[in-house]
Amino acid sequence: MSAVLTPAVRRPLLRRLRPLGNGPLFTVAVLVLGVLVLVAALAPLIAPYDPEALDLRSSLVGSSADHLLGTDQSGRDVLSRLLYGARTGLLGPLLVVGLSTAGGLLLGTVAGWRGGWADAVLSRLMDLVFSVPGLLVAIMFVAVAGPGLTAPVIAMAVAYTPYVGRLVHGLARQEKARPYLESYRVQGWSGWTICVRHLLPNIAPTVLAQSAINFGYALMDLAALSFLGFGVQPPAADWGAMINDGESALQQGATMPALAPSVCIVLAVVAFGIVGEGIADRLARRER
Amino acid sequence: MSGPTGLVVEGLRKGFGGRTVVDGVSFTLPPGGSLGIVGESGCGKTTTARMLVGLERADGGTVHLDGVDRSMRPRGRAGRLERARGIQLVFQDPYVSLDPRIPVGACIEEVRRLHFPLDRADRRHRVAELLDQVGLGEREAAELPRRLSGGQRQRVAIARALAAEPKVLILDEAVAALDVSIQAQILDLLAGIRRASGVAFLFVSHDLAVVRHLTEEVAVLRGGRVVETGPTVRVLTEPQHPYTRLLLDSVPRRGWDPGRIAAGRRAPA
Ligand SMILES: Nc1ncnc2c1ncn2[C@@H]1O[C@H](COP(=O)(O)OP(=O)(O)O)[C@@H](O)[C@H]1O
Ligand SMILES: [Mg+2]
C-alpha cells in the first residue's frame, strides 16, 4: 500500500504557482503579461497622444522623438494606438475566457457528475458546437448584430465553451470516483454543494491552465475578426484593426503601422500559451 | 412492529458489464449488533458495502434499516440526511478518503453542521469529544490530513463517520492499509467505541483474525454469495463449509501448510 497522493493537490493558489518561476521562459512570459496588463490599465496616463486624433498633415511620419513608432496614414500616433489597443486586446479575450470558463464549468460538471442521459445530451451538444468553426459563427453573429466587440465576444465564448467543458467533464468524472468526494456523498451532502464547495476548488488549477491558453487563442481570433472588419471598428484603437489599416501604409513603404500591432499580438499569444502550458506541466508533474 | 429490526439485507445483486459480482447476498444485523463479512479479495465485499450506503445502485434485492426501505434513491434534503444517519462508511484507505484541502477538525465539524444544525453552541465541544473518542487532540484537529500518519487519518475517518451518529457503521477493510502494530490499536479503539456507543458494526475484511476481534456474527462471502453465516466463534472453530475451512487454513499459524492449502484451493472450484 503506497501513500497515494491525490492528483489535485490543494495548496493556496499563489504558493502553488510560485515554483513555476523556475523556467526563465515562464518568467519572461509572466513579465510580458504583467507589462501588458499595466499598459492596458495606464494607457490614458502613458500614451503621448490621443489615439484617435487625426492629423493628416503628419501622415506616415517615420519614427522620431515626437512619434516613437511614427504615425499611420491618418497621422495618428502608432505608439498611442498600440497602448490603447492593449485595452480591447485584453478586454475581449477576458470576456471570452470568463464566459466560456463559466459555461464550460457548468456544462462539464453537470455532465461529468450526473452521468446518464444528462451526460449524453450535454456531451453531444458540446461535440456539435465543437465541430462548427468559431470564426464562422462569429461572422454570422456580426451579420445579424453588427460589428463591434459584443457579437464576436459572444460567438467566441460559445465556440470556446466546449474546450473547457470537455476538460471539466473528464476531471469531474475522475474526481467523483475518489473516496474523499464519495465520503461527502455518504455524509448526505447534496451533489450541488459537493460540486461547488469541494469539486470545483480541486479542479480549478487545471481549468485555470486551460483558460490561460484559451486567452491567447481568443486574443488571436478576435484580432483576426477585427482585421477582417467584423470586430472593433476604426477609428477605435484595436490591434487587429490597426493591421488592416496598416496594409495601405505597407504599400507606401511604411511597415511600422502594421508591424507593431502584429508583434504585440504574437507576443501576447505566445506569452499566454507559455504561462498556460507552464501551469499545466507543473500540475501534470505533481500528479505523478 | 415491535421495536427496531436493524439492518436486513435480502437478495442483494450487482453486476458490472454482465459479470455478476454480488449474487443474492442476504444477512441481518440487529440494532447495536456486530457482523463480520469475510472473504477473499474480489468476492464482492466492497461492492456490497457501497450498495448499502448508496454509492452503488443495486441491480436487485432489498435493504431495510429498522423497517425503512433503502433501495430507492432518497428525494430531497431530509431524505438524504435521514439516509446518511442510517449508515455511515469508513473507507479502506485513509490516504485518499479525507479531503486534502480541509483541516481534519473542520471536516468533522462540517458533518455536525450538516446533521445537527441546531446545536451550534456546543458544536466545538462535540467535535472535541468525537476526536477525543478516537484518541486525537486539538493539535491534530488543526492539521491537514497530509500532516498526519495513516493511523491518525483512519482515526479521523472513524470520528467523521461517527459524527453523523449513524445506526450502522460499516468498516470496509478499515485497517488493511495500516501497519500491523497500528492495526491492533485501531481494532482496540473500535472495540471500545462499540461498547460505549451502541452503534451496530458491519465489519468487512479479508482477514479472519481481525473479524474474530470485533464481531459476534460472521458471514462468509465467496464469489458474491454468502456460503456460511453464524456466530463468529462457532464459524471460526467449527466451520461447516469447505471454503470457510480453507480461509481458516490460510491464516498463518503453528502447523500451517501452504502446500495443502494450495491443493485444497484448487479442489472445490
Ligand atoms: N465499478 C466497477 N466496475 C467494474 N468492476 C468492478 C467495479 N467495482 C468492483 N468491480 C469488480 O467486482 C469484483 C468485486 O470487487 P469488490 O467488491 O471490490 O471485492 P472485495 O471488496 O471483496 O475485494 C472485483 O472483481 C472487481 O474487479
Ligand atoms: Mg474491498
Coordinates of C-alpha atoms and ligand atoms in Angstrom, one line a residue:
Chain A
M1 CA 0.0 0.0 0.0
S2 CA 1.6 3.2 -1.0
A3 CA 0.7 6.7 0.3
V4 CA -1.2 7.7 -2.8
L5 CA -1.3 11.4 -3.2
T6 CA -4.4 12.5 -4.9
P7 CA -3.6 14.4 -8.1
A8 CA -5.4 17.6 -7.5
V9 CA -3.1 18.9 -4.8
R10 CA -4.7 21.6 -2.7
R11 CA -2.5 24.4 -1.6
P12 CA -3.3 28.1 -1.8
L13 CA -3.1 29.1 -5.4
L14 CA -0.2 31.6 -5.1
R15 CA 2.0 29.2 -3.3
R16 CA 1.2 26.6 -5.9
L17 CA 2.2 29.0 -8.7
R18 CA 5.4 30.2 -7.2
P19 CA 7.6 27.2 -8.0
L20 CA 6.7 27.7 -11.6
G21 CA 9.2 30.6 -11.7
N22 CA 12.0 28.1 -12.3
G23 CA 11.9 28.3 -16.1
P24 CA 13.3 31.6 -17.4
L25 CA 10.9 31.4 -20.3
F26 CA 8.0 31.2 -17.9
T27 CA 9.3 34.2 -16.0
V28 CA 9.6 36.2 -19.2
A29 CA 6.1 35.3 -20.3
V30 CA 4.7 36.3 -16.9
L31 CA 6.6 39.6 -17.2
V32 CA 5.2 40.2 -20.7
L33 CA 1.7 39.7 -19.5
G34 CA 2.3 41.9 -16.5
V35 CA 3.5 44.7 -18.7
L36 CA 0.5 44.2 -21.0
V37 CA -1.9 44.5 -18.1
L38 CA -0.2 47.6 -16.8
V39 CA -0.2 49.2 -20.2
A40 CA -3.9 48.5 -20.6
A41 CA -4.7 49.9 -17.2
L42 CA -2.5 53.0 -17.6
A43 CA -2.9 53.7 -21.3
P44 CA -4.5 57.2 -20.8
L45 CA -1.6 58.2 -18.5
I46 CA 1.3 57.0 -20.6
A47 CA 0.1 57.4 -24.1
P48 CA 1.7 60.5 -25.6
Y49 CA -1.2 61.4 -27.9
D50 CA -4.9 60.9 -28.3
P51 CA -5.0 57.5 -30.2
E52 CA -7.9 58.7 -32.4
A53 CA -6.7 62.2 -33.1
L54 CA -6.3 62.7 -36.8
D55 CA -3.5 64.8 -38.2
L56 CA -3.5 64.4 -41.9
R57 CA -0.5 66.8 -42.3
S58 CA 1.8 64.3 -40.5
S59 CA 0.6 61.2 -42.2
L60 CA 3.1 58.2 -42.2
V61 CA 5.8 60.0 -40.4
G62 CA 8.7 57.7 -39.6
S63 CA 9.8 57.1 -36.0
S64 CA 11.1 60.2 -34.4
A65 CA 11.4 61.8 -31.0
D66 CA 7.8 63.2 -31.4
H67 CA 6.4 59.9 -32.6
L68 CA 8.5 57.0 -31.3
L69 CA 6.8 54.5 -33.6
G70 CA 5.8 57.0 -36.2
T71 CA 2.3 57.7 -37.4
D72 CA -0.2 55.9 -39.5
Q73 CA -1.9 57.0 -42.7
S74 CA -4.3 59.3 -40.9
G75 CA -1.4 60.8 -38.9
R76 CA -2.4 59.1 -35.6
D77 CA 0.4 58.2 -33.3
V78 CA 1.2 54.5 -33.6
L79 CA 2.6 54.1 -30.1
S80 CA -0.5 55.7 -28.5
R81 CA -2.8 53.5 -30.6
L82 CA -0.8 50.4 -29.6
L83 CA -1.0 51.3 -25.9
Y84 CA -4.8 51.9 -26.1
G85 CA -5.1 48.8 -28.2
A86 CA -4.0 46.7 -25.2
R87 CA -7.3 47.6 -23.6
T88 CA -9.6 46.0 -26.2
G89 CA -6.9 43.5 -26.8
L90 CA -7.2 42.2 -23.3
L91 CA -10.9 43.0 -22.6
G92 CA -12.3 40.9 -25.4
P93 CA -10.4 37.7 -24.6
L94 CA -11.1 38.3 -20.9
L95 CA -14.8 38.3 -21.6
V96 CA -14.5 35.3 -23.9
V97 CA -12.4 33.3 -21.4
G98 CA -14.6 34.4 -18.5
L99 CA -17.9 33.4 -20.2
S100 CA -16.5 30.2 -21.8
T101 CA -14.9 29.1 -18.5
A102 CA -18.2 29.7 -16.6
G103 CA -20.2 27.9 -19.3
G104 CA -17.7 25.0 -19.6
L105 CA -17.6 24.5 -15.8
L106 CA -21.4 24.4 -15.7
L107 CA -21.9 22.0 -18.6
G108 CA -18.8 19.9 -17.9
T109 CA -19.6 19.5 -14.2
V110 CA -23.3 18.6 -14.7
A111 CA -22.4 16.1 -17.5
G112 CA -19.5 14.5 -15.6
W113 CA -21.2 14.4 -12.2
R114 CA -24.7 13.4 -13.2
G115 CA -23.7 11.0 -16.0
G116 CA -26.5 9.1 -17.7
W117 CA -28.8 11.0 -20.1
A118 CA -27.6 14.4 -18.9
D119 CA -24.1 13.4 -19.9
A120 CA -25.2 12.1 -23.2
V121 CA -27.2 15.2 -24.1
L122 CA -24.6 17.7 -22.9
S123 CA -21.7 15.8 -24.5
R124 CA -23.5 15.7 -27.9
L125 CA -24.3 19.4 -27.6
M126 CA -20.6 20.2 -26.9
D127 CA -19.5 18.0 -29.8
L128 CA -21.8 19.9 -32.0
V129 CA -20.6 23.3 -31.0
F130 CA -17.0 22.0 -31.2
S131 CA -17.5 20.9 -34.8
V132 CA -18.6 24.3 -36.0
P133 CA -15.7 26.7 -36.8
G134 CA -15.9 29.6 -34.2
L135 CA -14.8 32.3 -36.6
L136 CA -17.7 31.3 -39.0
V137 CA -20.2 31.6 -36.2
A138 CA -18.7 34.9 -35.2
I139 CA -19.1 36.3 -38.7
M140 CA -22.7 35.1 -38.8
F141 CA -23.3 36.8 -35.4
V142 CA -21.8 40.0 -36.8
A143 CA -24.0 39.8 -39.8
V144 CA -27.0 39.8 -37.5
A145 CA -25.9 42.1 -34.7
G146 CA -23.5 44.3 -36.5
P147 CA -19.7 44.7 -35.9
G148 CA -18.1 45.7 -32.6
L149 CA -16.9 43.8 -29.6
T150 CA -20.1 42.3 -28.4
A151 CA -21.1 39.9 -31.2
P152 CA -17.6 38.5 -31.7
V153 CA -17.1 38.0 -28.0
I154 CA -20.4 36.1 -27.6
A155 CA -19.7 34.0 -30.6
M156 CA -16.2 33.2 -29.4
A157 CA -17.4 32.5 -25.9
V158 CA -19.8 29.9 -27.3
A159 CA -17.1 28.4 -29.5
Y160 CA -14.6 28.1 -26.6
T161 CA -17.1 26.6 -24.2
P162 CA -16.7 23.0 -25.4
Y163 CA -12.9 23.2 -24.9
V164 CA -13.4 24.0 -21.2
G165 CA -16.5 21.7 -20.9
R166 CA -14.7 18.6 -22.2
L167 CA -11.8 19.2 -19.8
V168 CA -14.1 19.7 -16.9
H169 CA -16.2 16.7 -17.9
G170 CA -13.2 14.4 -17.6
L171 CA -12.0 16.0 -14.4
A172 CA -15.4 15.8 -12.7
R173 CA -15.8 12.1 -13.7
Q174 CA -12.4 11.3 -12.4
E175 CA -12.7 13.3 -9.1
K176 CA -16.2 12.0 -8.4
A177 CA -14.9 8.4 -8.0
R178 CA -12.3 9.5 -5.5
P179 CA -13.1 8.3 -2.0
Y180 CA -12.7 11.8 -0.5
L181 CA -15.6 13.1 -2.6
E182 CA -17.6 9.9 -2.2
S183 CA -17.3 10.3 1.5
Y184 CA -19.2 13.7 1.2
R185 CA -22.0 11.8 -0.6
V186 CA -22.1 9.2 2.1
Q187 CA -22.4 12.1 4.7
G188 CA -25.5 13.3 2.9
W189 CA -24.4 16.5 1.2
S190 CA -26.3 17.4 -2.0
G191 CA -24.5 16.9 -5.3
W192 CA -24.7 20.7 -5.8
T193 CA -22.9 21.5 -2.6
I194 CA -20.2 18.9 -3.2
C195 CA -19.5 20.2 -6.7
V196 CA -19.3 23.9 -5.7
R197 CA -17.5 23.5 -2.4
H198 CA -15.2 20.6 -3.0
L199 CA -15.1 19.5 -6.6
L200 CA -14.5 22.9 -8.2
P201 CA -11.7 24.1 -5.9
N202 CA -9.9 20.8 -6.6
I203 CA -10.1 21.0 -10.3
A204 CA -9.7 24.8 -10.5
P205 CA -5.9 24.9 -11.2
T206 CA -6.2 22.6 -14.2
V207 CA -9.0 24.6 -15.6
L208 CA -7.1 27.8 -15.0
A209 CA -4.2 26.4 -17.1
Q210 CA -6.6 25.7 -19.9
S211 CA -8.1 29.2 -19.6
A212 CA -4.8 30.9 -19.9
I213 CA -4.1 29.0 -23.1
N214 CA -7.5 29.9 -24.4
F215 CA -6.9 33.5 -23.6
G216 CA -4.1 33.7 -26.2
Y217 CA -6.2 32.0 -28.8
A218 CA -9.2 34.2 -28.1
L219 CA -7.0 37.3 -28.5
M220 CA -5.8 36.0 -31.8
D221 CA -9.3 35.1 -33.0
L222 CA -10.7 38.5 -32.0
A223 CA -7.8 40.3 -33.7
A224 CA -8.4 38.2 -36.8
L225 CA -12.1 39.3 -36.7
S226 CA -11.1 43.0 -36.3
F227 CA -8.6 42.6 -39.1
L228 CA -11.4 41.3 -41.4
G229 CA -13.5 44.2 -40.4
F230 CA -16.0 42.3 -38.2
G231 CA -14.8 43.4 -34.9
V232 CA -13.9 46.7 -33.2
Q233 CA -14.2 49.4 -35.8
P234 CA -11.8 52.1 -36.7
P235 CA -11.0 54.7 -35.5
A236 CA -11.1 52.9 -32.2
A237 CA -7.6 51.6 -31.4
D238 CA -7.5 47.9 -31.8
W239 CA -4.5 45.8 -32.9
G240 CA -6.4 43.7 -35.4
A241 CA -8.0 46.8 -37.0
M242 CA -4.6 48.5 -36.9
I243 CA -3.1 45.8 -39.1
N244 CA -5.9 46.2 -41.5
D245 CA -5.3 49.9 -41.6
G246 CA -1.6 49.4 -41.9
E247 CA -2.0 47.4 -45.1
S248 CA -2.3 50.5 -47.3
A249 CA 0.7 52.0 -45.4
L250 CA 2.7 48.9 -46.3
Q251 CA 2.0 49.6 -50.0
Q252 CA 3.5 53.0 -49.4
G253 CA 6.6 51.5 -47.8
A254 CA 5.7 52.2 -44.1
T255 CA 6.0 49.0 -42.2
M256 CA 5.5 50.2 -38.6
P257 CA 1.7 50.8 -38.6
A258 CA 1.1 47.1 -39.5
L259 CA 4.2 45.6 -37.9
A260 CA 3.9 47.0 -34.4
P261 CA 0.4 45.6 -33.6
S262 CA 1.4 42.3 -35.2
V263 CA 4.3 42.0 -32.9
C264 CA 2.1 42.8 -29.9
I265 CA -0.4 40.1 -30.9
V266 CA 2.3 37.5 -31.3
L267 CA 3.9 38.4 -28.1
A268 CA 0.7 38.2 -26.1
V269 CA -0.5 35.0 -27.7
V270 CA 2.9 33.3 -27.1
A271 CA 3.1 34.6 -23.5
F272 CA -0.4 33.3 -22.6
G273 CA 0.5 30.0 -24.2
I274 CA 3.7 29.6 -22.2
V275 CA 2.0 30.5 -19.0
G276 CA -0.9 28.1 -19.6
E277 CA 1.4 25.3 -20.6
G278 CA 3.7 26.0 -17.7
I279 CA 0.8 25.7 -15.2
A280 CA -0.5 22.5 -16.9
D281 CA 3.0 21.0 -16.9
R282 CA 3.5 21.7 -13.3
L283 CA 0.2 20.1 -12.4
A284 CA 0.9 17.1 -14.6
R285 CA 4.3 16.6 -12.9
R286 CA 2.7 16.8 -9.5
E287 CA 0.2 14.1 -10.5
R288 CA 2.9 11.6 -11.0
Chain B
M1 CA -44.0 -3.7 14.5
S2 CA -42.1 -4.5 17.7
G3 CA -39.1 -2.1 18.1
P4 CA -36.3 -1.6 15.6
T5 CA -35.4 -4.5 13.4
G6 CA -31.9 -3.5 12.5
L7 CA -30.3 -3.9 9.0
V8 CA -32.0 -6.5 6.9
V9 CA -30.4 -7.3 3.5
E10 CA -32.2 -9.6 1.2
G11 CA -31.1 -11.0 -2.2
L12 CA -28.7 -8.1 -3.0
R13 CA -27.4 -8.3 -6.5
K14 CA -25.0 -6.3 -8.6
G15 CA -23.2 -6.9 -11.9
F16 CA -20.6 -5.0 -13.8
G17 CA -20.6 -5.3 -17.5
G18 CA -22.5 -8.6 -17.5
R19 CA -20.4 -10.1 -14.7
T20 CA -22.3 -10.8 -11.5
V21 CA -20.2 -9.5 -8.6
V22 CA -22.7 -9.7 -5.8
D23 CA -25.1 -12.6 -6.3
G24 CA -28.1 -12.6 -3.9
V25 CA -26.4 -11.6 -0.6
S26 CA -28.7 -11.7 2.4
F27 CA -27.9 -11.1 6.1
T28 CA -29.3 -9.4 9.2
L29 CA -27.5 -7.1 11.5
P30 CA -29.5 -6.4 14.7
P31 CA -29.5 -3.0 16.3
G32 CA -26.2 -2.5 18.1
G33 CA -25.0 -5.8 16.9
S34 CA -21.8 -6.7 15.0
L35 CA -21.5 -8.7 11.9
G36 CA -18.3 -9.5 10.0
I37 CA -18.3 -10.1 6.3
V38 CA -15.2 -12.1 5.3
G39 CA -14.0 -13.4 2.0
E40 CA -11.1 -13.3 -0.3
S41 CA -10.2 -10.1 -2.2
G42 CA -12.6 -9.7 -5.2
C43 CA -15.5 -11.6 -3.7
G44 CA -17.8 -8.5 -3.6
K45 CA -17.4 -7.1 -0.1
T46 CA -16.7 -3.6 -1.1
T47 CA -19.4 -3.6 -3.7
T48 CA -21.9 -4.8 -1.1
A49 CA -20.8 -2.1 1.3
R50 CA -21.1 0.6 -1.4
M51 CA -24.7 -0.5 -2.2
L52 CA -25.6 -0.2 1.5
V53 CA -24.5 3.4 1.7
G54 CA -26.0 4.3 -1.8
L55 CA -22.7 4.8 -3.6
E56 CA -23.7 2.0 -6.0
R57 CA -27.2 1.2 -7.2
A58 CA -28.2 -2.5 -6.7
D59 CA -29.5 -4.5 -9.6
G60 CA -31.8 -6.3 -7.3
G61 CA -32.7 -7.2 -3.7
T62 CA -33.7 -5.0 -0.8
V63 CA -32.1 -3.2 2.0
H64 CA -34.2 -2.3 5.1
L65 CA -33.0 -0.4 8.1
D66 CA -35.4 -0.6 11.0
G67 CA -38.1 -1.4 8.6
V68 CA -37.4 1.5 6.2
D69 CA -36.6 0.6 2.6
R70 CA -33.3 2.0 1.4
S71 CA -33.4 0.6 -2.1
M72 CA -34.7 3.9 -3.6
R73 CA -32.6 6.9 -4.1
P74 CA -33.7 9.5 -1.5
R75 CA -35.6 12.5 -2.7
G76 CA -34.8 15.9 -1.2
R77 CA -32.6 17.1 1.7
A78 CA -34.5 15.5 4.6
G79 CA -34.5 12.1 2.9
R80 CA -30.8 12.3 2.1
L81 CA -29.8 13.3 5.7
E82 CA -32.1 10.6 7.2
R83 CA -30.5 8.0 5.0
A84 CA -27.0 9.2 5.9
R85 CA -27.7 9.0 9.6
G86 CA -28.8 5.4 9.0
I87 CA -25.5 4.0 7.7
Q88 CA -22.0 5.5 7.6
L89 CA -18.9 4.1 6.0
V90 CA -15.2 4.1 6.8
F91 CA -13.3 3.7 3.6
Q92 CA -10.4 1.3 3.3
D93 CA -7.6 3.7 2.5
P94 CA -7.3 6.8 4.8
Y95 CA -4.7 8.2 2.5
V96 CA -7.4 9.0 -0.1
S97 CA -10.6 9.3 1.8
L98 CA -10.0 12.6 3.5
D99 CA -10.3 15.9 1.7
P100 CA -6.7 17.1 1.4
R101 CA -7.7 20.8 1.5
I102 CA -9.5 20.7 4.8
P103 CA -8.1 20.5 8.3
V104 CA -9.4 17.3 9.9
G105 CA -11.2 19.1 12.8
A106 CA -13.1 21.2 10.3
C107 CA -14.1 18.2 8.3
I108 CA -15.7 16.6 11.3
E109 CA -17.4 19.9 12.3
E110 CA -18.8 20.1 8.8
V111 CA -20.7 16.8 9.3
R112 CA -22.0 18.1 12.6
R113 CA -23.2 21.3 11.0
L114 CA -24.9 19.3 8.3
H115 CA -26.7 16.9 10.5
F116 CA -27.2 18.8 13.7
P117 CA -27.5 22.5 12.7
L118 CA -29.4 23.4 15.8
D119 CA -26.8 22.6 18.4
R120 CA -24.4 25.4 17.3
A121 CA -23.5 26.3 20.9
D122 CA -21.8 23.0 21.8
R123 CA -20.6 22.1 18.3
R124 CA -17.0 22.7 19.0
H125 CA -17.4 20.7 22.2
R126 CA -18.9 17.8 20.4
V127 CA -16.2 17.8 17.8
A128 CA -13.5 17.8 20.5
E129 CA -15.4 14.8 22.1
L130 CA -15.5 12.9 18.8
L131 CA -11.8 13.5 18.3
D132 CA -11.1 12.5 21.9
Q133 CA -13.1 9.3 21.4
V134 CA -10.6 8.3 18.7
G135 CA -7.6 9.4 20.7
L136 CA -6.9 12.7 18.9
G137 CA -6.4 16.2 20.4
E138 CA -6.7 19.8 19.4
R139 CA -3.2 19.8 17.8
E140 CA -4.2 17.1 15.3
A141 CA -7.6 18.8 14.7
A142 CA -5.9 21.8 13.2
E143 CA -3.7 19.8 10.8
L144 CA -4.4 19.0 7.2
P145 CA -4.6 15.2 6.5
R146 CA -1.2 15.0 4.9
R147 CA 0.4 16.1 8.1
L148 CA -1.0 13.0 9.9
S149 CA 0.1 9.4 9.9
G150 CA -2.1 6.7 8.3
G151 CA -3.3 5.5 11.7
Q152 CA -4.2 9.1 12.7
R153 CA -6.0 9.6 9.4
Q154 CA -8.1 6.5 9.9
R155 CA -9.0 7.7 13.4
V156 CA -10.2 10.9 11.8
A157 CA -12.3 8.9 9.3
I158 CA -13.8 6.9 12.1
A159 CA -14.7 10.1 14.1
R160 CA -16.1 11.7 10.9
A161 CA -18.4 8.7 10.3
L162 CA -19.5 8.7 13.9
A163 CA -20.2 12.4 13.8
A164 CA -23.5 11.7 11.9
E165 CA -24.5 9.4 14.8
P166 CA -25.4 6.6 12.5
K167 CA -27.2 3.4 13.5
V168 CA -24.8 1.3 11.5
L169 CA -21.1 1.8 10.9
I170 CA -19.6 -0.1 8.0
L171 CA -15.9 -0.5 8.2
D172 CA -14.5 -1.7 4.8
E173 CA -11.1 -3.2 5.4
A174 CA -10.6 -0.3 7.8
V175 CA -7.2 -1.4 9.0
A176 CA -5.9 -3.2 5.8
A177 CA -3.9 -0.1 4.7
L178 CA -2.2 0.3 8.0
D179 CA 0.9 -1.2 9.7
V180 CA 0.3 -4.3 11.7
S181 CA 1.2 -2.5 15.0
I182 CA -1.2 0.3 14.2
Q183 CA -3.9 -2.2 13.2
A184 CA -4.1 -3.5 16.7
Q185 CA -4.5 0.0 18.1
I186 CA -7.3 0.8 15.7
L187 CA -9.1 -2.5 16.4
D188 CA -8.9 -1.9 20.2
L189 CA -10.3 1.6 19.6
L190 CA -13.2 0.2 17.6
A191 CA -14.0 -2.4 20.2
G192 CA -14.1 0.4 22.8
I193 CA -16.3 2.6 20.6
R194 CA -18.7 -0.3 20.1
R195 CA -19.0 -0.9 23.8
A196 CA -19.5 2.8 24.5
S197 CA -21.8 3.9 21.7
G198 CA -24.2 1.1 20.8
V199 CA -23.7 1.7 17.1
A200 CA -24.0 -1.5 15.1
F201 CA -20.9 -2.6 13.3
L202 CA -20.6 -4.2 9.8
F203 CA -17.0 -5.1 9.7
V204 CA -15.8 -6.1 6.2
S205 CA -12.4 -7.8 6.0
H206 CA -10.5 -10.5 4.2
D207 CA -8.8 -11.2 7.5
L208 CA -10.5 -13.6 9.8
A209 CA -8.3 -12.7 12.7
V210 CA -9.5 -9.1 12.5
V211 CA -13.1 -10.2 12.4
R212 CA -12.6 -12.5 15.4
H213 CA -11.7 -9.5 17.5
L214 CA -14.7 -7.4 16.8
T215 CA -17.8 -9.3 15.7
E216 CA -20.4 -11.6 17.2
E217 CA -21.7 -12.9 13.9
V218 CA -19.9 -13.5 10.7
A219 CA -21.0 -14.1 7.1
V220 CA -18.5 -15.8 4.7
L221 CA -18.7 -14.4 1.2
R222 CA -17.4 -16.3 -1.8
G223 CA -17.8 -15.2 -5.4
G224 CA -20.6 -12.8 -4.4
R225 CA -22.6 -15.4 -2.4
V226 CA -22.9 -15.9 1.3
V227 CA -21.7 -19.5 1.8
E228 CA -21.9 -19.6 5.6
T229 CA -23.2 -17.5 8.5
G230 CA -23.3 -17.9 12.2
P231 CA -21.8 -16.8 15.5
T232 CA -18.2 -15.8 14.9
V233 CA -16.8 -18.2 17.5
R234 CA -18.7 -21.2 16.0
V235 CA -17.8 -20.4 12.4
L236 CA -14.2 -20.0 13.3
T237 CA -13.9 -23.1 15.4
E238 CA -16.3 -25.5 13.6
P239 CA -16.6 -24.2 10.0
Q240 CA -19.3 -26.0 8.1
H241 CA -18.5 -25.0 4.6
P242 CA -15.3 -26.2 3.0
Y243 CA -14.5 -22.7 1.8
T244 CA -14.6 -21.4 5.3
R245 CA -12.2 -24.1 6.4
L246 CA -9.9 -23.1 3.5
L247 CA -10.0 -19.5 4.6
L248 CA -9.2 -20.5 8.2
D249 CA -6.3 -22.7 7.0
S250 CA -5.0 -19.7 5.0
V251 CA -4.2 -17.8 8.2
P252 CA -0.5 -18.4 9.0
R253 CA -0.1 -20.1 12.5
R254 CA 1.5 -23.2 14.0
G255 CA 1.4 -26.2 11.8
W256 CA 0.5 -24.1 8.8
D257 CA 1.0 -25.9 5.5
P258 CA 0.8 -23.7 2.4
G259 CA 1.1 -26.8 0.1
R260 CA -2.1 -28.4 1.5
I261 CA -4.0 -25.1 1.2
A262 CA -3.0 -24.6 -2.4
A263 CA -4.1 -28.1 -3.2
G264 CA -7.4 -27.5 -1.3
R265 CA -7.9 -24.3 -3.1
R266 CA -7.7 -26.0 -6.5
A267 CA -10.1 -28.8 -5.5
P268 CA -13.5 -27.3 -4.6
A269 CA -14.0 -24.9 -7.5
Ligands
LIG1 N1 -17.0 -0.1 -10.7 C1 -16.7 -1.4 -11.1 N2 -16.6 -1.7 -12.4 C2 -16.3 -2.9 -12.8 N3 -15.9 -3.9 -12.0 C3 -15.9 -3.7 -10.6 C4 -16.3 -2.4 -10.1 N4 -16.2 -2.4 -8.8 C5 -15.8 -3.7 -8.5 N5 -15.6 -4.4 -9.6 C6 -15.3 -5.9 -9.6 O1 -16.1 -6.6 -8.8 C7 -15.4 -7.6 -8.1 C8 -15.6 -7.4 -6.6 O2 -15.0 -6.3 -6.2 P1 -15.0 -5.8 -4.7 O3 -16.5 -5.6 -4.3 O4 -14.2 -4.6 -4.6 O5 -14.4 -7.0 -3.9 P2 -13.7 -7.1 -2.5 O6 -14.0 -5.8 -1.8 O7 -14.3 -8.2 -1.8 O8 -12.2 -7.2 -2.7 C9 -14.0 -7.5 -8.5 O9 -13.7 -8.4 -9.4 C10 -13.9 -6.1 -9.1 O10 -12.9 -6.1 -10.1
MG2 MG -12.7 -4.4 -0.9

